[in-house]
Short mmCIF file of N, CA and C in Angstrom, two decimals:
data_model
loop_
_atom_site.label_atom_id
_atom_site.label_comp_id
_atom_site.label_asym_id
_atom_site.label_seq_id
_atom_site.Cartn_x
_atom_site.Cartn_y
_atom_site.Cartn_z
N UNK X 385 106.19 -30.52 202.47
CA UNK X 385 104.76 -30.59 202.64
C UNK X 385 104.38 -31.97 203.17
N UNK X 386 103.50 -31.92 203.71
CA UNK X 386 103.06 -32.83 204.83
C UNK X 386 101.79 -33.79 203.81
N UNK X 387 101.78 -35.19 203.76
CA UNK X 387 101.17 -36.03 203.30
C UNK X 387 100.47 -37.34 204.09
N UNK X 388 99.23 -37.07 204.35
CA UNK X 388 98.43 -37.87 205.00
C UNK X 388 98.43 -39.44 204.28
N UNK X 389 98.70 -40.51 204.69
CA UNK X 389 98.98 -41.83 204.28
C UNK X 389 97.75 -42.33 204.11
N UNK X 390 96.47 -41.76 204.73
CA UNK X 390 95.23 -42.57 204.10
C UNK X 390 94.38 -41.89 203.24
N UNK X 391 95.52 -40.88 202.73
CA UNK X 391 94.69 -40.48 201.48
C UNK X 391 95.56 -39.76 200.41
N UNK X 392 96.81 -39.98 200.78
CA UNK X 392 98.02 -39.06 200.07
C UNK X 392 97.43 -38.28 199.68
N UNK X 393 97.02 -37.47 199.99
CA UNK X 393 97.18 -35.60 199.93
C UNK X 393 97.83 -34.84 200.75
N UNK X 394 98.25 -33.74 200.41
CA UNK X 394 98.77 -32.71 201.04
C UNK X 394 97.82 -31.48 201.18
N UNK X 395 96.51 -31.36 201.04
CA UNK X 395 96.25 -30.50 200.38
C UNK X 395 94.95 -30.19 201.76
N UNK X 396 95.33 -29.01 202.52
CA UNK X 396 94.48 -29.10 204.15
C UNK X 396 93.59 -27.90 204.58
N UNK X 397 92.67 -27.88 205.08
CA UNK X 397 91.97 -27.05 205.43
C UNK X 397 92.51 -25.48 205.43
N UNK X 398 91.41 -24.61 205.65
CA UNK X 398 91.55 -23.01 205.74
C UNK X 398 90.50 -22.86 206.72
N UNK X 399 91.26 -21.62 207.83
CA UNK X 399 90.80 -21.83 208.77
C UNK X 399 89.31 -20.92 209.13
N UNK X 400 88.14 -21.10 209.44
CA UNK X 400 87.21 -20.26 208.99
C UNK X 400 86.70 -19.35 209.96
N UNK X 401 86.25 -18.05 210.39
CA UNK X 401 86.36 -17.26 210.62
C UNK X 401 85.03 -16.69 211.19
N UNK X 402 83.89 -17.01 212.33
CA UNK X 402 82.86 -17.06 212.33
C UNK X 402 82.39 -15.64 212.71
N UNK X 403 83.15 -14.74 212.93
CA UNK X 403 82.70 -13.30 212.52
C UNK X 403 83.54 -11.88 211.80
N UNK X 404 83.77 -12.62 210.58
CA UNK X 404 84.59 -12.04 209.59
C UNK X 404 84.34 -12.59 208.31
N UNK X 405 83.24 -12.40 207.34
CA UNK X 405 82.68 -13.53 206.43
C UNK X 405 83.52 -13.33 204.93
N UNK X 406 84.81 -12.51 205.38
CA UNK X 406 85.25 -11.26 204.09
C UNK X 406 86.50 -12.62 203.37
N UNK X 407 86.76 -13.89 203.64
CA UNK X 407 87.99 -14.67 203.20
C UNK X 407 86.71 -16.23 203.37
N UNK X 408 85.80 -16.32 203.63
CA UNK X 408 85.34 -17.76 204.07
C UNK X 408 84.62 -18.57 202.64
N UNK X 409 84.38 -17.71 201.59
CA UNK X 409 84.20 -18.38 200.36
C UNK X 409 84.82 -19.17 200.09
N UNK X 410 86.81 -18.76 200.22
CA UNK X 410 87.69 -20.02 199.70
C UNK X 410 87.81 -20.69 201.17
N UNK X 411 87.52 -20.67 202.14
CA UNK X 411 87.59 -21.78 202.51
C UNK X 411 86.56 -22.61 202.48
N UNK X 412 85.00 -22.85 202.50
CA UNK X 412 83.99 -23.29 201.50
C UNK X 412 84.40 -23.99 200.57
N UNK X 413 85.01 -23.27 199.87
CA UNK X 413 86.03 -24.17 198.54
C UNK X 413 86.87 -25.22 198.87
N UNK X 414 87.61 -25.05 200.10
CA UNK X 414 88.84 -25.21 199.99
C UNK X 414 88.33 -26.76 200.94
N UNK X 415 87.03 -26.41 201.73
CA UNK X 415 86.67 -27.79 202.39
C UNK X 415 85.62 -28.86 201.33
N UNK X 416 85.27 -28.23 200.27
CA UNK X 416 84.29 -29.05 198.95
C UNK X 416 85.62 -30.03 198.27
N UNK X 417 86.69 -28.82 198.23
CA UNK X 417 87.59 -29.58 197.48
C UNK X 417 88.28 -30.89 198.27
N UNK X 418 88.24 -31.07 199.68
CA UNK X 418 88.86 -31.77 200.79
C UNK X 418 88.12 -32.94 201.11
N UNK X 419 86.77 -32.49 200.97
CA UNK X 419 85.91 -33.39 201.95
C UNK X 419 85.71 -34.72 201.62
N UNK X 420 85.65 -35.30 200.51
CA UNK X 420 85.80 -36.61 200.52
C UNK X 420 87.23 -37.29 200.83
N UNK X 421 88.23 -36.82 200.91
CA UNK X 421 89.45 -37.04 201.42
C UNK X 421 89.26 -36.91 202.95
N UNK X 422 88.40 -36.25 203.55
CA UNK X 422 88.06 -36.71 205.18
C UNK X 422 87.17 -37.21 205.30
N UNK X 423 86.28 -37.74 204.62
CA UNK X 423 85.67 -38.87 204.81
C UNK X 423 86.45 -40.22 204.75
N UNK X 424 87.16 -40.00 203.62
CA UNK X 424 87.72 -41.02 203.73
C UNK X 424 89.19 -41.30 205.09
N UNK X 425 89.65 -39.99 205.56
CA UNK X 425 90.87 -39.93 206.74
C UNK X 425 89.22 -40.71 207.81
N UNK X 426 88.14 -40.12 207.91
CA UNK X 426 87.63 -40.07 209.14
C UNK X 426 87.39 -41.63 209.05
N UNK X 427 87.19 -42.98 207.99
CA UNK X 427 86.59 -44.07 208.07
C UNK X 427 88.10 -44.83 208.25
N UNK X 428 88.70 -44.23 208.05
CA UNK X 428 90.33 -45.15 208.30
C UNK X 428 91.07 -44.89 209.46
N UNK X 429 90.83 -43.78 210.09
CA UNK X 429 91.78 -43.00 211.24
C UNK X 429 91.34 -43.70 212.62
N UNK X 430 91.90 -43.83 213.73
CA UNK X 430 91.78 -43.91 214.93
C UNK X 430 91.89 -42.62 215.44
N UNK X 431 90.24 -41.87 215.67
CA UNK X 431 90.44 -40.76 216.58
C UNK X 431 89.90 -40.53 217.39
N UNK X 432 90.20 -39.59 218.72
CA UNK X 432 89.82 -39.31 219.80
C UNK X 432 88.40 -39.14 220.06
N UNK X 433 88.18 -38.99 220.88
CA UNK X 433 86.48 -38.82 221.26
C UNK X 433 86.06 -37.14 221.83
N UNK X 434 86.22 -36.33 220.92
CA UNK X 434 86.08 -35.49 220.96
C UNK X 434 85.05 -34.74 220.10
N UNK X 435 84.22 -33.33 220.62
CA UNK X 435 82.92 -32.96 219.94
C UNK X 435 83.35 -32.40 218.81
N UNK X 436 84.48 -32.12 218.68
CA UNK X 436 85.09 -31.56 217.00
C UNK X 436 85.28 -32.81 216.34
N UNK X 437 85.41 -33.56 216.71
CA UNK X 437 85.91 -34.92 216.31
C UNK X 437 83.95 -35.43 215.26
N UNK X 438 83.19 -35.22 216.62
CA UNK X 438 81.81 -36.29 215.97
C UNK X 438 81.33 -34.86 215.03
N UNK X 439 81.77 -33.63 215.60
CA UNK X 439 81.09 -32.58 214.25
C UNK X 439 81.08 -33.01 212.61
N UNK X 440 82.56 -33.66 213.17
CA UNK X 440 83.19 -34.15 211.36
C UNK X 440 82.57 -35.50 211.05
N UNK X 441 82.50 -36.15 212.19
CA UNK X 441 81.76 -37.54 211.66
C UNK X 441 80.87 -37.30 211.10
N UNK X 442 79.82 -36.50 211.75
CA UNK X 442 78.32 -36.35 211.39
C UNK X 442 78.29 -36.07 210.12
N UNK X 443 79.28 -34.73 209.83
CA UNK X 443 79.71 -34.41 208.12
C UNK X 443 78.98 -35.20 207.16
N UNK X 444 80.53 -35.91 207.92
CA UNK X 444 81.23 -37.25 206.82
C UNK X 444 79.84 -38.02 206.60
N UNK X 445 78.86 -38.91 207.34
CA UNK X 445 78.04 -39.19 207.31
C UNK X 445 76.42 -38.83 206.75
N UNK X 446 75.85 -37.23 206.48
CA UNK X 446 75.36 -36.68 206.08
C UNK X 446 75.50 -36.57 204.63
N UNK X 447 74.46 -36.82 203.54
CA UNK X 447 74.56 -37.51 202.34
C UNK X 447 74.49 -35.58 201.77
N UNK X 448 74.42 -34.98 202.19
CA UNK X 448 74.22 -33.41 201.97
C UNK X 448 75.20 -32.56 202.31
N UNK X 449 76.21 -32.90 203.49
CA UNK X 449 76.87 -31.80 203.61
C UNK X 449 77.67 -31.08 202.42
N UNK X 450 77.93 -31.52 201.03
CA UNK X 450 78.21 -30.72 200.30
C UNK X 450 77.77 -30.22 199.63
N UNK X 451 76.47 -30.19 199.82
CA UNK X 451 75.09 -29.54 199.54
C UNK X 451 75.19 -27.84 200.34
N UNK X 452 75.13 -28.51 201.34
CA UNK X 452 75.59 -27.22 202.46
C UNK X 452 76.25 -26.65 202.53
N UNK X 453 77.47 -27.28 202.19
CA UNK X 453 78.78 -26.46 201.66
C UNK X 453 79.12 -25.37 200.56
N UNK X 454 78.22 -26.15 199.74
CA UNK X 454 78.40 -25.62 198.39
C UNK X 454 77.23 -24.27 198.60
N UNK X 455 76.24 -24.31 199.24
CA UNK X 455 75.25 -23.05 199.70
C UNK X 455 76.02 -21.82 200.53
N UNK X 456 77.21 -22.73 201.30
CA UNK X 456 77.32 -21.77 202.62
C UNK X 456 78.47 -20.75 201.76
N UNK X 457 78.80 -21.46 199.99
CA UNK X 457 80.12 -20.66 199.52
C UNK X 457 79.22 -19.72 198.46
N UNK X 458 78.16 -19.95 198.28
CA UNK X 458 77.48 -19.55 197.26
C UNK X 458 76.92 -17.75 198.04
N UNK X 459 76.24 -18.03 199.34
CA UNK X 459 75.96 -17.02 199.72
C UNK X 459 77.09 -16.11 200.58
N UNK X 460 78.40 -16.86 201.03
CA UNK X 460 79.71 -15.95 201.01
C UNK X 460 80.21 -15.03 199.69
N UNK X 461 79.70 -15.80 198.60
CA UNK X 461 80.30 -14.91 197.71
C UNK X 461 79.72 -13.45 197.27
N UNK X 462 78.38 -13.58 197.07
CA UNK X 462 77.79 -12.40 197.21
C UNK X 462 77.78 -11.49 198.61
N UNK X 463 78.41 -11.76 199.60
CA UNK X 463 78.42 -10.76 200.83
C UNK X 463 79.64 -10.31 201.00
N UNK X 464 80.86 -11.13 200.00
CA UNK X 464 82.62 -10.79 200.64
C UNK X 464 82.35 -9.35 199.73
N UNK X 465 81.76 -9.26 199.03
CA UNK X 465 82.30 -7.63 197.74
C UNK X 465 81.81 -6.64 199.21
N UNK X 466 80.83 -6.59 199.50
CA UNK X 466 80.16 -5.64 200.28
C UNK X 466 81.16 -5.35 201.69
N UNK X 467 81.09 -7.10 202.16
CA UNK X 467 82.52 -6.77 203.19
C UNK X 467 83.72 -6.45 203.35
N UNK X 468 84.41 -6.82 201.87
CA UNK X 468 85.66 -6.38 201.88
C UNK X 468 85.62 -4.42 201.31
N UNK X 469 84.79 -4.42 200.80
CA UNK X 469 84.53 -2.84 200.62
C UNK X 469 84.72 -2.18 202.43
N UNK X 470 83.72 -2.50 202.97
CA UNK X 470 83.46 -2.03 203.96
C UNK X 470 84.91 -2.39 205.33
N UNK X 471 85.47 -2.93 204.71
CA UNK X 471 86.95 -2.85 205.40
C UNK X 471 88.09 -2.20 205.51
N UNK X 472 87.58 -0.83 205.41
CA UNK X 472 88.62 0.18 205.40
C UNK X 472 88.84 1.35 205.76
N UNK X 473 89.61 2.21 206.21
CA UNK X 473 89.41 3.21 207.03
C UNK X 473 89.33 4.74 205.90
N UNK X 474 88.84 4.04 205.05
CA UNK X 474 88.48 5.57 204.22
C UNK X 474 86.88 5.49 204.92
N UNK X 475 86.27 6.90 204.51
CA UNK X 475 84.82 6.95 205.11
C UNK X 475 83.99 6.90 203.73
N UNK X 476 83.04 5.70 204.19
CA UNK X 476 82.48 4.94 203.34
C UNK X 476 81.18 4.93 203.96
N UNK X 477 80.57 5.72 204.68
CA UNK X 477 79.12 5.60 205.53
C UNK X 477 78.12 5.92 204.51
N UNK X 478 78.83 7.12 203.32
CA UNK X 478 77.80 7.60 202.09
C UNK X 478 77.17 6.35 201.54
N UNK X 479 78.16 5.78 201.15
CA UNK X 479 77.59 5.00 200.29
C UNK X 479 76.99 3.45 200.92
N UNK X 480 77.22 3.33 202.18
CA UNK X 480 76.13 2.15 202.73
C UNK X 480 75.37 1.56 202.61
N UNK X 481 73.92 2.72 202.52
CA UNK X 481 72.53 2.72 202.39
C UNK X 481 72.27 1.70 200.85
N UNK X 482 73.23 2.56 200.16
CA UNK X 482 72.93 2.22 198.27
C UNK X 482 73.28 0.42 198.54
N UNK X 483 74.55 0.24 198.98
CA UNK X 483 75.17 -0.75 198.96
C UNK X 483 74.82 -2.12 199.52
N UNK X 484 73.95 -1.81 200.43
CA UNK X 484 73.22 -2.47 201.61
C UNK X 484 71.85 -2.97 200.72
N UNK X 485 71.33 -1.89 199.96
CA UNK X 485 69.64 -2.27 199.20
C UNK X 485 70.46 -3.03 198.27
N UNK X 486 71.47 -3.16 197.42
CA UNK X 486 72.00 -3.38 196.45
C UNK X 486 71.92 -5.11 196.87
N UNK X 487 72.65 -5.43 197.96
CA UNK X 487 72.88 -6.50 198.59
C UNK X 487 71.73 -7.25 199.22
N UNK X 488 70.83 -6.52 199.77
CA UNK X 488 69.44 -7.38 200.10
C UNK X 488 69.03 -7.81 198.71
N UNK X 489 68.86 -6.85 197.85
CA UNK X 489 68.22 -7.00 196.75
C UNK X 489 68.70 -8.72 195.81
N UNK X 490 69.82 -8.27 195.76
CA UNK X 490 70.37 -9.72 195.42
C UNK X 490 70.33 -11.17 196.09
N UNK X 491 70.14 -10.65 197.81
CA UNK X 491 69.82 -12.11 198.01
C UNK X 491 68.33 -12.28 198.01
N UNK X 492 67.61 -11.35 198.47
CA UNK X 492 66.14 -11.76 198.05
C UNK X 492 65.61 -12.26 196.83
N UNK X 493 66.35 -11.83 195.79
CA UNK X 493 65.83 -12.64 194.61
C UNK X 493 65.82 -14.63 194.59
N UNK X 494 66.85 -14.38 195.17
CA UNK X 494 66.92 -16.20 195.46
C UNK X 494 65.54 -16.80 196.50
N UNK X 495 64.77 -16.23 197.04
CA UNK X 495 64.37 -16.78 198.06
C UNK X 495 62.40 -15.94 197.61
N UNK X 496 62.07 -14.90 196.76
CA UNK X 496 61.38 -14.34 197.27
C UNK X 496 60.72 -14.05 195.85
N UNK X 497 59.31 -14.19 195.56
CA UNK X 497 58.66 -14.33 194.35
C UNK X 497 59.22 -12.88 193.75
N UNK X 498 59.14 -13.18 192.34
CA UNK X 498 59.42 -12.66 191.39
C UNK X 498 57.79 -11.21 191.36
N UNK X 499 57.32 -11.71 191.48
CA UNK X 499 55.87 -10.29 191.66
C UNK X 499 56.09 -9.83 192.69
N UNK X 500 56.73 -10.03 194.10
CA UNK X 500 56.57 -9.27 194.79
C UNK X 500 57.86 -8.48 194.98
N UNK X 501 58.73 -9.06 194.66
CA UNK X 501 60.25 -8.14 193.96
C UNK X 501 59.89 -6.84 193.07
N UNK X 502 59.16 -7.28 191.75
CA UNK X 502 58.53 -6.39 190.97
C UNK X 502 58.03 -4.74 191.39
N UNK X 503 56.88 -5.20 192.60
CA UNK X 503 56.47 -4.33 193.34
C UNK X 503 57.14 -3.48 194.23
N UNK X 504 58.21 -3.98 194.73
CA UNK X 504 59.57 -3.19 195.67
C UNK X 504 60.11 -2.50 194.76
N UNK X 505 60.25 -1.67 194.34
CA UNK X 505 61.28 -1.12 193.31
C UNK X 505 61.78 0.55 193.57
N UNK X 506 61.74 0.36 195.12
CA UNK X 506 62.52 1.57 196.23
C UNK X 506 63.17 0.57 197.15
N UNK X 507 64.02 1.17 197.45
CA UNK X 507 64.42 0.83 198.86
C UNK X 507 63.30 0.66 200.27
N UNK X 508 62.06 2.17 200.46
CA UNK X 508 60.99 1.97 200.92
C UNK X 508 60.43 0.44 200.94
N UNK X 509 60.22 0.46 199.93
CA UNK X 509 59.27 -0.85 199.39
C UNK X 509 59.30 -2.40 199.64
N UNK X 510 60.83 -1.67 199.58
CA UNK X 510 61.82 -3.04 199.62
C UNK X 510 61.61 -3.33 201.44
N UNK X 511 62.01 -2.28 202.16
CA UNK X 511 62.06 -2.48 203.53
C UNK X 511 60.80 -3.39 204.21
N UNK X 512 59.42 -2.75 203.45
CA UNK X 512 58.32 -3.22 203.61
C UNK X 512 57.93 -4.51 203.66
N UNK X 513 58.63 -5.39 202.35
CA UNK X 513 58.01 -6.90 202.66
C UNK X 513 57.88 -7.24 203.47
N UNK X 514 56.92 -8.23 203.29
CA UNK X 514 57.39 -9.15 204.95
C UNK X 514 57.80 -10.27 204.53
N UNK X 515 58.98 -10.78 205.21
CA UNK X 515 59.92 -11.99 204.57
C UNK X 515 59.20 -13.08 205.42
N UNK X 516 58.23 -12.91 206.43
CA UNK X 516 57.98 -13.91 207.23
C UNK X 516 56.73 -14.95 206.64
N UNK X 517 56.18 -14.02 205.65
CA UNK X 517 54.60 -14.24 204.82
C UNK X 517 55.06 -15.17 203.81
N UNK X 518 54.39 -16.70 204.08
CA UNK X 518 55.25 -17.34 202.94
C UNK X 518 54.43 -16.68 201.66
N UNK X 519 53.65 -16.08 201.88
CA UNK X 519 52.87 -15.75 200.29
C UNK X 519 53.57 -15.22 199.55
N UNK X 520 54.67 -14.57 200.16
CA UNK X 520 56.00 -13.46 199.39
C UNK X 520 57.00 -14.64 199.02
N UNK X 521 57.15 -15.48 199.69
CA UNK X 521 58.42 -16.65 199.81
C UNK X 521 58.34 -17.16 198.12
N UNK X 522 59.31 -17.69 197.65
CA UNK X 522 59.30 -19.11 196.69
C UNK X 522 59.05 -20.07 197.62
N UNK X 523 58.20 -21.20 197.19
CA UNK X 523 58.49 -22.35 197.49
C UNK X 523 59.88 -22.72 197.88
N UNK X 524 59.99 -23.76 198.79
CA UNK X 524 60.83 -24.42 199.44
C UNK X 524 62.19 -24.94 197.93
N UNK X 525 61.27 -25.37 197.07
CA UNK X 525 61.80 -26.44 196.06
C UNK X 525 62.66 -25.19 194.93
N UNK X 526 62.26 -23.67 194.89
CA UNK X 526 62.32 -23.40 193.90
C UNK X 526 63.84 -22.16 194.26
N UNK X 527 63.90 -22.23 195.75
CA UNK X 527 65.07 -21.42 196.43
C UNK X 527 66.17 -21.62 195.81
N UNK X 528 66.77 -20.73 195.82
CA UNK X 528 68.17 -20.82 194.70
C UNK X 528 69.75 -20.74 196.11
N UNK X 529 70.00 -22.24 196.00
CA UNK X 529 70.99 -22.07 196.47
C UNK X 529 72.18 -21.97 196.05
N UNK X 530 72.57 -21.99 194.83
CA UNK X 530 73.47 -21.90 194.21
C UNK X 530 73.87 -23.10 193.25
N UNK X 531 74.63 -22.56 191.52
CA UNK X 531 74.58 -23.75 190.50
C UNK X 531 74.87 -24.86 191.57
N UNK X 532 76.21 -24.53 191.89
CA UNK X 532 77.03 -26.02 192.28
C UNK X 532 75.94 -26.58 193.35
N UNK X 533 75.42 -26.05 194.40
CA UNK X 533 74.49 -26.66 195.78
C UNK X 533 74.27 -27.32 194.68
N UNK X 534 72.90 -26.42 194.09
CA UNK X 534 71.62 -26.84 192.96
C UNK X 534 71.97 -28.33 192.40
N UNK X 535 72.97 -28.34 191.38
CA UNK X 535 73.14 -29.69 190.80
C UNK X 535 73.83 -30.73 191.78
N UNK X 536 74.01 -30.53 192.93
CA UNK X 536 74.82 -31.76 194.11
C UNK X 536 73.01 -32.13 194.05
N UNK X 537 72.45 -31.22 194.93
CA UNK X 537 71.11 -31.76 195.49
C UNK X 537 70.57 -32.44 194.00
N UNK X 538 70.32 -32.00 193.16
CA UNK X 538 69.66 -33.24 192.27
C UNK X 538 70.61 -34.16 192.03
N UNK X 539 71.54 -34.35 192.05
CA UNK X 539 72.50 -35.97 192.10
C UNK X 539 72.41 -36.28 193.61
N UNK X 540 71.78 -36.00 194.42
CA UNK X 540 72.15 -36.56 195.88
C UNK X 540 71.30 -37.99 195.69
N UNK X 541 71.75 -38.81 196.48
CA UNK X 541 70.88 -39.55 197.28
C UNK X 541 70.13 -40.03 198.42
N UNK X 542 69.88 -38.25 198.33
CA UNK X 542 69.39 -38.05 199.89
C UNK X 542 67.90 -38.71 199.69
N UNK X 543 67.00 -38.25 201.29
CA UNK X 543 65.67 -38.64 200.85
C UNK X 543 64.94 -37.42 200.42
N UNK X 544 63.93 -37.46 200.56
CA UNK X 544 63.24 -36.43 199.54
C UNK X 544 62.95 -35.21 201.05
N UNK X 545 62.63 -35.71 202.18
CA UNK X 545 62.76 -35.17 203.41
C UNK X 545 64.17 -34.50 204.02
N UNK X 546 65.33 -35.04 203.65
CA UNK X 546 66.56 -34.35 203.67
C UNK X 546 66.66 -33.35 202.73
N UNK X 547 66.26 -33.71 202.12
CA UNK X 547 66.75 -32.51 200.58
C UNK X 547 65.26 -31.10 201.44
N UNK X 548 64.07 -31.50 201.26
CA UNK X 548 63.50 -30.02 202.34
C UNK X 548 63.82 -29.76 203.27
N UNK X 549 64.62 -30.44 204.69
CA UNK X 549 64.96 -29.77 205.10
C UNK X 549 66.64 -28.50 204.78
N UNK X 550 67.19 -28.83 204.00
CA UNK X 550 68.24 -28.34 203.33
C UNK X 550 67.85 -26.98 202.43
N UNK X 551 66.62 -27.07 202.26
CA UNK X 551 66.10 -25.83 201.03
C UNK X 551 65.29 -25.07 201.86
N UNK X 552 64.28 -25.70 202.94
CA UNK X 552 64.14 -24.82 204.05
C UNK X 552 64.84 -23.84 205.54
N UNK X 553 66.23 -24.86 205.55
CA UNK X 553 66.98 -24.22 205.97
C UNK X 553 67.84 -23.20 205.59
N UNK X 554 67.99 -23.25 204.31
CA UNK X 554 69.14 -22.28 203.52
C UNK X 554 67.93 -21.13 203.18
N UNK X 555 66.26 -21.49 202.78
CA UNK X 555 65.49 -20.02 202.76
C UNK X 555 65.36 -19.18 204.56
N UNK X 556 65.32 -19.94 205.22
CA UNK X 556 65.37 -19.40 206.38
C UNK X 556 66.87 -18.45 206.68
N UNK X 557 68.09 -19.21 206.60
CA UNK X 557 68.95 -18.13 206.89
C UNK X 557 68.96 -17.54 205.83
N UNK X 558 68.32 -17.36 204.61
CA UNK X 558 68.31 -16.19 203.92
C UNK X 558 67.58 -14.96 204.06
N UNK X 559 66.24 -15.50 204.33
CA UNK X 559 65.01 -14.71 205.44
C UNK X 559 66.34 -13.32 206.71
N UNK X 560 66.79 -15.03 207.47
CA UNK X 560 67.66 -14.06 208.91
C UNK X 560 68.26 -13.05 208.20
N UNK X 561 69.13 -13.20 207.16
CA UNK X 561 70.12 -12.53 206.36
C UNK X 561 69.21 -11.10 206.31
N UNK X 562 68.85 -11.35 205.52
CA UNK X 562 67.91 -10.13 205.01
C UNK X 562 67.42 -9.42 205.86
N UNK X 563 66.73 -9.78 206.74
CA UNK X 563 66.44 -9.14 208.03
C UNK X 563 67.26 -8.28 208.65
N UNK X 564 68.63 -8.93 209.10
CA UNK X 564 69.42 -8.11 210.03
C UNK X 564 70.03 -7.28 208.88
N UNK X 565 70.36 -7.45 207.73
CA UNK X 565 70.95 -5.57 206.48
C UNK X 565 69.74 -5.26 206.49
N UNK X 566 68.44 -5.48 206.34
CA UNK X 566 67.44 -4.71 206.44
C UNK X 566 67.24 -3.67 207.24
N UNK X 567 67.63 -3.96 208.75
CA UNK X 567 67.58 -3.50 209.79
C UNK X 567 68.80 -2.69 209.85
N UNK X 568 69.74 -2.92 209.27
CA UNK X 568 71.28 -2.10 209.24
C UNK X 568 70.93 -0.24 208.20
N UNK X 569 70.10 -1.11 207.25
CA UNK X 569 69.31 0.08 205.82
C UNK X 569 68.52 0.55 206.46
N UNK X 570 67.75 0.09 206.93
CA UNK X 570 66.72 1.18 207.87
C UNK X 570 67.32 1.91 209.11
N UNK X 571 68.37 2.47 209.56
CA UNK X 571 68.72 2.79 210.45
C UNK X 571 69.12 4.40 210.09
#
């Protein structure tokens, strides 16, 4: 096994998979568990000048990315059950519909008042919100990105402007999320 000298570890990325979301939880993991070990390779290393190269700087530099990280493993985990179900050549079209409301349902709770959840209590109903109306939304502050995000962002020392954009960005791709299985359930 191979051991990096500016940080003695052995211990290296998983490679992630940008349209196959059914294995990308552990790697999520597997880069939370890494990343200060490339911060620290990226402030010691002599490397090339390349746009994969400043992707990682920026990372490394960003007082949040394991904020982000820790969101981007939080909402993999609730979508791998549905995807790895749906990976197989038995016929599984019956049960979709159920599986699909099952799955909006769960991520909308993170993102979407508690009374107007209440009121959905069909699939119909459910289809109906409008995710775009912040009147349906939680607040920015109250979005559930997950324990681990959750407690990074209150130990961060980000500014108070980094940390909203981070809670507005993670309700927004939850919004997108929802939208496109919405659109998969209504079909």
């Amino acid at each position: 096994s191979r051991v990096y000298k500016s940080t003695a570890k052995s211990i290296f990325h998983l490679k992630f998979c940008q349209i196959r979301w059914t294995q990308n939880a552990d790697v999520g993991n597997r880069a939370l568990k890494i990343f200060d070990d490339v911060c620290k390779f990226v402030k010691t290393a002599k490397l090339p000048k390349l746009t994969s190269v400043d992707v990682i700087k920026a990372a490394a530099a960003d007082p949040l990315s394991k904020v982000k990280l820790a969101t981007f493993v939080s909402i993999a985990n609730s979508l791998e059950g549905f995807l790895t179900a749906y990976q197989t050549p038995q016929p599984m079209a019956p049960f979709m519909y159920g599986d699909i409301t099952d799955l909006v349902k769960s991520l909308v709770q993170r993102f979407v008042k508690a009374n107007v959840l209440e009121t959905a209590n069909s699939t119909a109903k459910l289809l109906k919100i409008d995710l775009d109306d912040t009147n349906n939304l939680l607040p920015r502050q109250k979005v559930i990105l997950g324990v681990a995000a959750q407690s990074m962002l209150l130990k961060s020392k980000a500014s108070d402007l980094q940390k909203m954009e981070v809670q507005t960005g993670c309700r927004q791709f939850l919004v997108s999320t929802s939208y496109c299985l919405l659109a998969v359930a209504h079909l």
